[in-house]
Coordinates of C-alpha atoms and ligand atoms in Angstrom, one line a residue:
M101 CA -11.3 18.0 -17.0
S102 CA -12.4 21.6 -16.9
E103 CA -12.3 23.2 -13.5
R104 CA -15.5 23.6 -11.6
H105 CA -16.4 26.5 -9.4
L106 CA -15.6 24.3 -6.5
A107 CA -13.0 24.0 -3.8
V108 CA -12.3 20.9 -1.7
V109 CA -11.0 21.4 1.8
V110 CA -9.4 18.3 3.2
L111 CA -9.0 18.2 7.0
A112 CA -5.7 16.8 8.0
A113 CA -4.5 19.0 10.8
G114 CA -5.7 17.0 13.8
Q115 CA -3.3 15.2 16.2
G116 CA -4.8 11.8 15.9
T117 CA -4.3 11.1 19.6
R118 CA -6.3 7.9 19.5
M119 CA -3.9 6.3 17.1
K120 CA -1.2 6.4 19.9
S121 CA 1.4 6.8 17.2
T122 CA 4.5 8.9 16.4
K123 CA 3.2 9.0 12.9
P124 CA 0.4 11.4 12.0
K125 CA -2.9 9.6 11.7
V126 CA -3.6 10.6 8.1
M127 CA -0.2 9.1 7.1
H128 CA -1.1 5.6 8.3
E129 CA -1.4 3.2 5.4
L130 CA -4.5 1.6 4.0
A131 CA -4.2 -0.7 0.9
G132 CA -1.0 0.9 -0.3
L133 CA -1.8 4.6 0.3
P134 CA -1.8 6.8 3.4
L135 CA -5.3 7.6 4.5
L136 CA -4.7 11.1 3.1
G137 CA -3.8 9.7 -0.2
H138 CA -7.2 8.1 -0.6
V139 CA -8.9 11.3 0.3
L140 CA -6.8 13.5 -2.0
T141 CA -7.3 11.1 -4.9
T142 CA -11.0 11.4 -4.5
A143 CA -10.7 15.2 -4.1
N144 CA -8.7 15.5 -7.3
A145 CA -11.2 13.4 -9.2
L146 CA -13.9 16.0 -8.6
G147 CA -12.1 18.4 -11.0
A148 CA -12.2 21.2 -8.4
A149 CA -10.5 24.5 -9.1
H150 CA -8.8 24.2 -5.7
V151 CA -7.9 21.3 -3.5
V152 CA -6.8 22.5 -0.1
P153 CA -5.4 20.1 2.5
V154 CA -5.2 21.7 5.9
V155 CA -2.2 20.6 8.1
R156 CA -0.8 21.4 11.5
H157 CA 0.4 18.4 13.5
E158 CA 3.4 16.7 11.9
K159 CA 3.0 19.2 9.1
E160 CA 6.4 18.6 7.6
A161 CA 5.8 14.9 7.0
I162 CA 2.3 15.4 5.7
S163 CA 3.3 18.4 3.5
A164 CA 6.2 16.5 2.0
Y165 CA 3.8 13.7 1.0
I166 CA 1.3 16.1 -0.5
T167 CA 3.9 18.0 -2.5
E168 CA 5.3 14.8 -3.9
F169 CA 2.1 13.0 -4.9
F170 CA -0.5 15.8 -5.2
P171 CA 1.6 18.8 -6.4
T172 CA -1.4 20.8 -7.5
A173 CA -2.9 20.9 -4.0
V174 CA -2.6 24.2 -2.1
I175 CA -1.5 23.4 1.5
A176 CA -3.0 25.5 4.2
E177 CA -1.8 25.6 7.8
Q178 CA -4.1 25.7 10.8
D179 CA -3.1 28.0 13.6
E180 CA -3.2 27.2 17.4
I181 CA -6.9 27.4 17.6
P182 CA -8.2 23.8 17.6
G183 CA -11.1 22.2 15.9
T184 CA -12.5 21.2 12.6
G185 CA -14.2 24.6 12.2
R186 CA -11.0 26.5 12.6
A187 CA -9.3 24.0 10.2
V188 CA -11.8 24.9 7.5
E189 CA -11.4 28.6 8.3
C190 CA -7.7 28.3 7.7
G191 CA -8.3 26.4 4.6
L192 CA -10.6 29.1 3.2
Q193 CA -7.9 31.6 3.8
A194 CA -5.8 29.8 1.2
L195 CA -8.5 30.4 -1.5
P196 CA -8.7 33.6 -3.5
N197 CA -10.6 36.3 -1.4
D198 CA -13.4 36.5 -3.9
F199 CA -14.0 32.8 -4.2
D200 CA -17.8 32.4 -4.1
G201 CA -18.3 28.9 -5.3
V202 CA -19.1 25.7 -3.5
I203 CA -16.9 24.2 -0.7
V204 CA -16.7 20.5 -0.2
V205 CA -15.2 19.5 3.1
T206 CA -13.8 16.0 3.6
S207 CA -11.7 14.5 6.3
G208 CA -8.3 13.0 6.0
D209 CA -9.5 10.1 8.2
V210 CA -12.5 9.1 6.1
P211 CA -10.7 7.2 3.4
L212 CA -13.4 5.2 1.6
L213 CA -15.6 8.2 0.6
D214 CA -16.1 8.0 -3.1
V215 CA -16.6 10.5 -5.9
S216 CA -20.2 9.5 -6.7
T217 CA -21.4 10.1 -3.2
I218 CA -19.9 13.6 -3.3
E219 CA -21.4 14.2 -6.7
T220 CA -24.9 13.2 -5.6
M221 CA -24.5 15.4 -2.6
L222 CA -23.4 18.3 -4.7
A223 CA -26.3 17.9 -7.1
T224 CA -29.0 17.9 -4.3
H225 CA -27.2 20.8 -2.6
L226 CA -27.3 23.0 -5.7
D227 CA -30.8 21.9 -6.8
G228 CA -32.2 22.6 -3.4
G229 CA -30.5 25.9 -2.9
Y230 CA -28.9 24.8 0.4
A231 CA -26.4 26.8 2.3
A232 CA -25.0 23.6 3.8
S233 CA -25.4 19.9 3.3
V234 CA -24.2 17.3 5.8
L235 CA -23.6 13.7 5.0
T236 CA -24.9 11.1 7.5
T237 CA -25.3 7.5 8.0
F238 CA -26.9 5.1 10.6
L239 CA -24.6 3.0 12.7
D240 CA -25.4 0.2 15.2
D241 CA -22.7 1.5 17.4
P242 CA -22.4 5.3 16.9
T243 CA -19.9 5.8 19.7
G244 CA -17.5 8.5 19.1
Y245 CA -19.3 10.2 16.2
G246 CA -21.3 13.4 16.2
R247 CA -25.0 12.7 16.4
I248 CA -27.6 14.2 14.0
L249 CA -30.5 16.0 15.7
R250 CA -33.6 16.3 13.6
S251 CA -36.9 18.0 14.2
T252 CA -40.1 16.0 14.6
D253 CA -40.8 16.4 10.9
G254 CA -37.3 15.1 10.1
E255 CA -35.5 18.4 9.3
F256 CA -31.9 18.9 10.2
L257 CA -31.4 20.8 13.5
Q258 CA -27.8 20.4 14.6
I259 CA -24.9 18.0 15.3
V260 CA -23.9 17.2 18.8
E261 CA -20.5 15.7 19.5
Q262 CA -20.2 12.5 21.6
K263 CA -18.5 14.4 24.4
D264 CA -21.2 17.1 24.5
A265 CA -24.2 14.8 24.0
S266 CA -26.7 13.9 26.7
E267 CA -27.5 10.3 27.4
Q268 CA -30.7 10.7 25.3
Q269 CA -28.7 12.2 22.4
R270 CA -26.1 9.5 22.5
A271 CA -28.9 7.0 21.8
I272 CA -29.3 8.5 18.4
N273 CA -27.7 6.3 15.8
E274 CA -27.7 8.7 12.9
V275 CA -24.1 10.1 12.8
N276 CA -22.2 12.9 11.0
A277 CA -19.9 11.5 8.4
G278 CA -17.6 14.5 8.5
V279 CA -18.4 15.3 4.8
Y280 CA -20.1 18.6 3.9
V281 CA -21.0 20.9 1.1
F282 CA -21.2 24.6 1.9
D283 CA -21.8 27.9 0.1
A284 CA -18.3 29.5 0.4
K285 CA -19.4 33.0 1.4
L286 CA -22.1 31.9 3.8
L287 CA -19.6 29.4 5.4
R288 CA -17.0 32.2 5.9
N289 CA -19.6 34.3 7.8
A290 CA -21.0 31.4 9.8
L291 CA -17.5 30.2 11.0
A292 CA -16.7 33.7 12.2
K293 CA -19.6 33.3 14.6
V294 CA -18.8 29.9 15.9
G295 CA -17.2 29.7 19.4
T296 CA -15.3 27.1 21.4
H297 CA -17.8 26.6 24.2
N298 CA -18.0 22.9 24.2
A299 CA -16.5 19.9 26.0
Q300 CA -13.3 19.9 23.9
G301 CA -12.8 23.7 23.8
E302 CA -12.6 23.4 20.0
K303 CA -14.1 25.4 17.2
Y304 CA -16.4 22.8 15.7
L305 CA -17.2 22.8 12.0
T306 CA -20.5 21.1 12.9
D307 CA -21.6 24.3 14.6
A308 CA -21.4 26.2 11.3
A309 CA -24.2 24.1 9.9
A310 CA -26.4 24.9 12.9
E311 CA -25.4 28.6 12.7
L312 CA -26.5 28.8 9.0
L313 CA -29.8 27.3 9.9
H314 CA -30.2 29.7 12.8
E315 CA -29.6 32.6 10.3
G316 CA -32.5 31.3 8.2
H317 CA -30.6 29.5 5.5
R318 CA -31.5 26.0 4.3
V319 CA -29.5 23.1 5.6
Q320 CA -30.0 19.5 4.7
A321 CA -28.7 16.2 6.2
V322 CA -28.4 13.5 3.5
S323 CA -28.0 10.0 4.7
I324 CA -26.4 7.1 2.8
D325 CA -26.9 3.4 3.4
D326 CA -23.3 2.2 2.8
E327 CA -21.8 3.1 6.2
W328 CA -18.3 2.0 5.1
L329 CA -18.0 4.9 2.7
V330 CA -18.1 7.3 5.6
A331 CA -16.2 5.2 8.3
G332 CA -13.8 7.5 10.2
I333 CA -10.6 6.1 11.4
N334 CA -9.6 7.3 14.8
D335 CA -7.7 4.3 16.3
R336 CA -6.0 1.2 15.0
A337 CA -8.9 -1.1 15.6
Q338 CA -10.9 1.0 13.2
L339 CA -8.0 1.0 10.8
S340 CA -8.0 -2.8 10.6
E341 CA -11.8 -2.9 10.2
V342 CA -11.7 -0.5 7.3
A343 CA -8.7 -2.2 5.8
A344 CA -10.5 -5.6 5.8
E345 CA -13.6 -4.1 4.3
L346 CA -11.7 -2.2 1.6
N347 CA -9.7 -5.3 0.8
W348 CA -12.8 -7.3 0.5
R349 CA -14.2 -4.7 -2.0
I350 CA -10.9 -4.6 -4.0
N351 CA -10.9 -8.4 -4.2
R352 CA -14.6 -8.5 -5.2
A353 CA -14.0 -5.9 -8.0
W354 CA -11.1 -8.0 -9.4
Q355 CA -13.2 -11.2 -9.2
L356 CA -15.9 -9.5 -11.2
A357 CA -13.4 -8.3 -13.7
G358 CA -12.3 -11.8 -14.5
V359 CA -9.5 -12.6 -11.9
T360 CA -9.8 -15.8 -9.9
I361 CA -9.2 -15.1 -6.2
L362 CA -9.8 -18.2 -4.2
D363 CA -9.7 -16.8 -0.7
P364 CA -10.4 -13.0 -0.7
N365 CA -10.1 -12.9 3.1
N366 CA -6.6 -14.1 2.8
T367 CA -5.5 -12.2 -0.3
W368 CA -4.5 -8.5 0.2
I369 CA -4.3 -6.3 -2.8
D370 CA -3.4 -2.6 -2.7
V371 CA -5.5 0.0 -4.6
T372 CA -2.5 0.7 -6.8
V373 CA -2.3 -2.9 -8.2
A374 CA -3.4 -3.9 -11.7
I375 CA -4.3 -7.5 -12.7
G376 CA -5.0 -9.0 -16.1
Q377 CA -7.8 -11.3 -17.1
D378 CA -7.7 -14.9 -16.1
A379 CA -4.9 -14.4 -13.6
V380 CA -5.2 -16.7 -10.6
I381 CA -4.3 -15.4 -7.2
L382 CA -3.9 -18.1 -4.5
P383 CA -4.3 -17.6 -0.7
G384 CA -1.7 -15.9 1.4
T385 CA -0.7 -13.5 -1.3
Y386 CA 0.0 -9.8 -0.9
L387 CA 0.1 -7.6 -4.0
Q388 CA 1.5 -4.2 -3.0
G389 CA 2.5 -0.9 -4.5
I390 CA 2.8 -0.5 -8.2
T391 CA 2.5 -4.2 -9.0
E392 CA 1.1 -5.4 -12.3
I393 CA 0.0 -9.0 -12.9
G394 CA -0.2 -10.1 -16.5
A395 CA -3.2 -12.0 -18.0
G396 CA -3.3 -15.7 -17.1
A397 CA -0.4 -15.5 -14.6
K398 CA -0.7 -17.7 -11.5
I399 CA 0.4 -16.1 -8.3
G400 CA 0.7 -17.9 -4.9
P401 CA 0.1 -19.4 -2.7
E402 CA 2.0 -17.2 -0.3
C403 CA 3.6 -14.5 -2.4
V404 CA 4.5 -11.0 -1.4
L405 CA 5.0 -8.9 -4.5
V406 CA 5.9 -5.2 -4.1
D407 CA 6.3 -2.9 -7.0
T408 CA 6.7 -5.9 -9.2
K409 CA 5.6 -6.6 -12.8
V410 CA 4.7 -10.1 -13.7
G411 CA 4.3 -11.1 -17.3
E412 CA 1.4 -13.0 -19.0
G413 CA 1.2 -16.6 -18.1
A414 CA 4.0 -16.5 -15.6
T415 CA 3.9 -18.6 -12.4
V416 CA 5.1 -17.3 -9.1
I417 CA 4.9 -19.5 -6.0
K418 CA 5.9 -18.7 -2.4
T419 CA 8.0 -15.8 -3.4
H420 CA 9.0 -12.4 -2.0
A421 CA 9.7 -9.9 -4.7
T422 CA 10.4 -6.2 -4.6
G423 CA 11.0 -3.8 -7.5
S424 CA 11.3 -6.7 -9.9
R425 CA 10.1 -7.8 -13.4
I426 CA 9.2 -11.3 -14.2
G427 CA 8.8 -12.1 -17.9
D428 CA 5.9 -13.7 -19.8
G429 CA 5.8 -17.4 -19.2
A430 CA 8.6 -17.3 -16.6
S431 CA 8.5 -19.3 -13.4
V432 CA 9.6 -18.2 -10.0
G433 CA 9.7 -20.1 -6.7
P434 CA 9.0 -21.7 -4.4
F435 CA 11.1 -20.0 -1.8
S436 CA 12.6 -17.3 -4.0
Y437 CA 13.7 -13.8 -2.9
L438 CA 13.8 -11.2 -5.7
R439 CA 15.3 -8.0 -4.6
P440 CA 15.1 -4.7 -6.5
G441 CA 16.5 -4.7 -10.0
T442 CA 15.7 -8.3 -10.8
D443 CA 14.6 -8.7 -14.4
L444 CA 13.8 -12.2 -15.5
G445 CA 13.2 -12.7 -19.2
A446 CA 10.4 -14.5 -20.9
D447 CA 10.2 -18.2 -20.0
G448 CA 13.1 -17.9 -17.6
K449 CA 13.3 -19.5 -14.2
I450 CA 14.3 -18.4 -10.8
G451 CA 13.9 -21.5 -8.6
T452 CA 14.0 -22.8 -5.1
F453 CA 16.0 -21.0 -2.5
V454 CA 17.4 -18.5 -4.9
E455 CA 18.1 -14.8 -4.1
T456 CA 18.6 -12.2 -6.8
K457 CA 19.4 -8.5 -6.8
N458 CA 20.2 -6.2 -9.7
A459 CA 20.2 -9.2 -11.9
I460 CA 19.1 -9.2 -15.5
I461 CA 18.4 -12.8 -16.5
G462 CA 17.8 -13.3 -20.2
A463 CA 14.9 -15.0 -21.9
G464 CA 14.9 -18.8 -21.3
S465 CA 17.7 -18.7 -18.8
K466 CA 17.5 -20.6 -15.6
V467 CA 18.8 -20.2 -12.0
P468 CA 17.0 -23.3 -10.6
H469 CA 18.5 -24.1 -7.2
L470 CA 20.1 -22.6 -4.1
S471 CA 21.9 -19.7 -5.6
Y472 CA 22.6 -16.0 -5.1
V473 CA 22.8 -13.8 -8.2
G474 CA 23.7 -10.2 -7.5
D475 CA 24.8 -7.4 -9.8
A476 CA 24.8 -9.7 -12.8
E477 CA 23.7 -9.9 -16.4
I478 CA 23.0 -13.3 -17.8
G479 CA 22.2 -13.7 -21.5
T480 CA 19.6 -15.9 -23.0
N481 CA 19.1 -19.7 -22.6
S482 CA 21.9 -20.1 -20.1
N483 CA 21.8 -22.4 -17.1
I484 CA 23.3 -21.6 -13.8
G485 CA 24.2 -24.7 -11.8
A486 CA 22.8 -25.5 -8.4
G487 CA 24.4 -23.7 -5.5
T488 CA 26.1 -20.9 -7.4
I489 CA 27.1 -17.7 -5.8
F490 CA 27.8 -14.5 -7.6
A491 CA 30.4 -13.0 -5.3
N492 CA 29.7 -9.3 -6.2
Y493 CA 31.2 -7.7 -3.1
D494 CA 34.9 -7.4 -2.4
G495 CA 34.3 -6.0 1.0
V496 CA 34.5 -2.4 -0.2
K497 CA 32.9 -2.2 -3.6
K498 CA 30.2 -4.1 -5.6
H499 CA 31.2 -5.5 -9.0
R500 CA 29.3 -6.9 -11.9
S501 CA 29.3 -10.3 -13.6
T502 CA 28.4 -10.9 -17.2
I503 CA 27.4 -14.3 -18.4
G504 CA 26.8 -14.8 -22.1
N505 CA 24.1 -16.7 -24.0
D506 CA 23.8 -20.5 -23.8
V507 CA 26.3 -20.8 -21.0
R508 CA 26.3 -23.9 -18.8
S509 CA 27.8 -23.3 -15.4
G510 CA 28.6 -26.2 -13.2
S511 CA 27.1 -26.8 -9.8
H512 CA 28.6 -25.0 -6.8
N513 CA 30.4 -22.3 -8.7
V514 CA 31.5 -19.0 -7.3
F515 CA 31.7 -16.2 -9.9
V516 CA 34.1 -13.7 -8.4
A517 CA 33.1 -10.3 -9.9
P518 CA 34.1 -8.5 -12.1
I519 CA 34.0 -11.4 -14.4
T520 CA 32.8 -12.2 -18.0
I521 CA 31.8 -15.6 -19.3
G522 CA 31.5 -15.8 -23.1
D523 CA 28.6 -17.3 -25.1
G524 CA 28.4 -21.0 -25.1
A525 CA 31.1 -21.4 -22.4
Y526 CA 31.0 -24.1 -19.7
T527 CA 32.4 -24.1 -16.2
A528 CA 33.1 -27.2 -14.2
A529 CA 31.3 -28.1 -11.0
G530 CA 33.0 -26.6 -7.9
T531 CA 34.8 -24.0 -9.8
V532 CA 35.7 -20.7 -8.2
V533 CA 35.7 -18.6 -11.4
R534 CA 38.3 -15.8 -11.0
R535 CA 39.3 -15.5 -14.6
D536 CA 37.1 -14.7 -17.6
V537 CA 36.1 -17.6 -19.8
K538 CA 36.1 -17.1 -23.6
P539 CA 33.2 -18.3 -25.7
G540 CA 33.1 -22.0 -26.1
D541 CA 35.9 -22.7 -23.5
L542 CA 35.6 -24.7 -20.3
G543 CA 36.6 -23.0 -17.1
M544 CA 37.8 -25.2 -14.3
N545 CA 40.2 -24.9 -11.3
V546 CA 39.3 -28.0 -9.5
A547 CA 42.3 -29.7 -7.9
P548 CA 42.6 -33.4 -8.9
Q549 CA 40.8 -35.7 -6.5
K550 CA 42.9 -37.8 -4.2
N551 CA 41.4 -40.9 -2.4
I552 CA 43.3 -42.1 0.7
A553 CA 43.1 -45.9 0.9
D554 CA 41.7 -47.5 4.1
W555 CA 41.5 -44.1 5.8
V556 CA 38.1 -44.9 7.4
L557 CA 39.1 -48.4 8.4
T558 CA 42.2 -47.3 10.1
K559 CA 41.3 -43.8 11.5
R560 CA 37.7 -44.5 12.3
E561 CA 37.9 -48.1 13.4
G562 CA 34.8 -49.5 15.1
T563 CA 32.4 -46.8 13.8
D564 CA 29.3 -47.6 11.8
A565 CA 31.0 -46.3 8.7
A566 CA 34.0 -48.6 9.2
K567 CA 31.7 -51.5 9.8
A568 CA 29.7 -50.8 6.6
A569 CA 32.9 -50.4 4.6
Q570 CA 34.1 -53.7 6.0
A571 CA 30.9 -55.4 5.1
A572 CA 30.9 -54.0 1.6
R573 CA 34.4 -55.3 1.0
E574 CA 33.6 -58.7 2.2
A575 CA 30.5 -58.8 0.0
N576 CA 32.6 -57.7 -3.0
S577 CA 35.3 -60.3 -2.3
N578 CA 32.8 -63.2 -2.2
Ligands
UD1_137 C1 -15.6 14.6 13.5 C2 -16.9 15.4 13.7 C3 -18.0 14.4 14.0 C4 -18.0 13.3 13.0 C5 -16.7 12.6 12.7 C6 -16.8 11.8 11.5 C7 -16.4 17.7 14.4 C8 -16.4 18.6 15.6 N1 -16.8 16.4 14.7 O1 -15.3 14.1 14.8 O2 -19.2 15.1 14.1 O3 -19.0 12.3 13.4 O4 -15.7 13.6 12.5 O5 -15.6 11.1 11.3 O6 -16.1 18.1 13.3 N2 -8.9 18.1 12.2 C9 -8.2 19.2 11.8 N3 -8.0 20.2 12.8 C10 -8.4 20.0 14.0 C11 -9.1 18.9 14.4 C12 -9.3 17.9 13.5 O7 -7.8 19.4 10.7 O8 -8.2 21.0 14.8 C13 -9.0 17.0 11.2 C14 -8.5 15.7 11.6 O9 -7.1 15.6 11.1 C15 -9.4 14.7 10.9 C16 -10.7 15.4 10.8 O10 -10.4 16.8 11.0 O11 -8.9 14.4 9.6 C17 -11.7 15.0 11.9 O12 -11.1 15.2 13.2 P1 -11.3 14.1 14.3 O13 -10.5 14.6 15.5 O14 -11.1 12.8 13.9 O15 -12.8 14.4 14.6 P2 -13.9 13.4 15.2 O16 -13.8 13.3 16.6 O17 -13.7 12.1 14.5
MG138 MG1 -12.3 11.3 13.1

């Protein structure tokens, strides 16, 4: 995209006191991204020449995130003068001195604002020759927001913050969304004139709009109907409200794209997830991070899949998986725990009460019941018996196990790593496999079974077991 004569200043320097958190407000997560991640994604999509997040509180944590995920952004630092106006002033200082384009200001705590709303605002701003445009919406409960004051003929006059507002002004339900478009040069001049004489002792950005009007420039307040797009998050109650709304929208978008989601209120999908056509997502499922669900796969009920890729037509039931791959047509669960590095091949199976980690399980291979597979590579079409443990840890180091193709391992085996089992080998039930087994051999180390005659009858005389045994003997002798 070619760069536009546009800069986006993203406000992220506030303390976020109302979150009551050790974590900066804009780093709180919403559908898989920090609040700031949503806002910077939108800012980047505008194709601006400069994207300038402004930071101060917890700036190390926030800057580290920006540098990693939005490396083209130019981080500006706010000084000790508080307020959104000062934040923008500091942001402008990060731009080239002669920058005379358009400034879009967004807030790090208004995560659902979308590109098309900003584009529409930009278009009316430029067409109308405005010095400033302010985005507004109408709320049933406007508490906490800045109120929009208009003249009797409906023209924008000024924004009054909750804390500075009279009772009469607080009754106004048109609120400032915290999203603005400004002419860069006029904004610089206006901000220089804005003071801190208000209830919070802060330099308000909102006052720059009134200042520009006062100087005789044109200022518009544009309202939008979809109040969620401009919902600001100041505390955790608002965080959960916005999260529920965003989740509902994400689910709806997938439903309309051909994914069956039975209970969207009970299915949580991050913005970073991709889902193929005709996939079915059942209730109680969380799809998080960089998770991809293949076409026709059936997920749930009750799965948590994090950074996990599920192949086409696979089935995953009641499973927790992180950093894993599940092949086409494979089946996982119920009650499976796939830890990072699990890679199940096509048509493979990880079954009930099975934990895997760093385990490559080849196509058609099965680990059906009650097993732990760690640091292992299993070939194709092998079957691991019920209750098998890959003993990968010697107390100091982790070791790998290699199981060939078409292996049949007995129930209740322990593979003591490092170990290699050749193609087509068998191991007997109950074997502690300490030595490699060659292709086609049977590995066993089971001691011969010894039955001690009459042990129960003599050592457990009078018990129910002894009585049952006695009865069985009498029945047999008749
Ligand atoms: C602000 C607006 C209010 C609007 C609301 C919309 C002002 C004075 N008020 O109020 O009219 O209705 O947003 O959500 O602008 N920030 C800084 N530096 C600071 C203070 C804040 O960068 O010194 C950042 C915050 O990190 C946040 C954003 O600016 O991302 C808004 O700050 P916040 O304290 O939440 O302002 P509100 O009280 O919500
Ligand atoms: Mg706010």
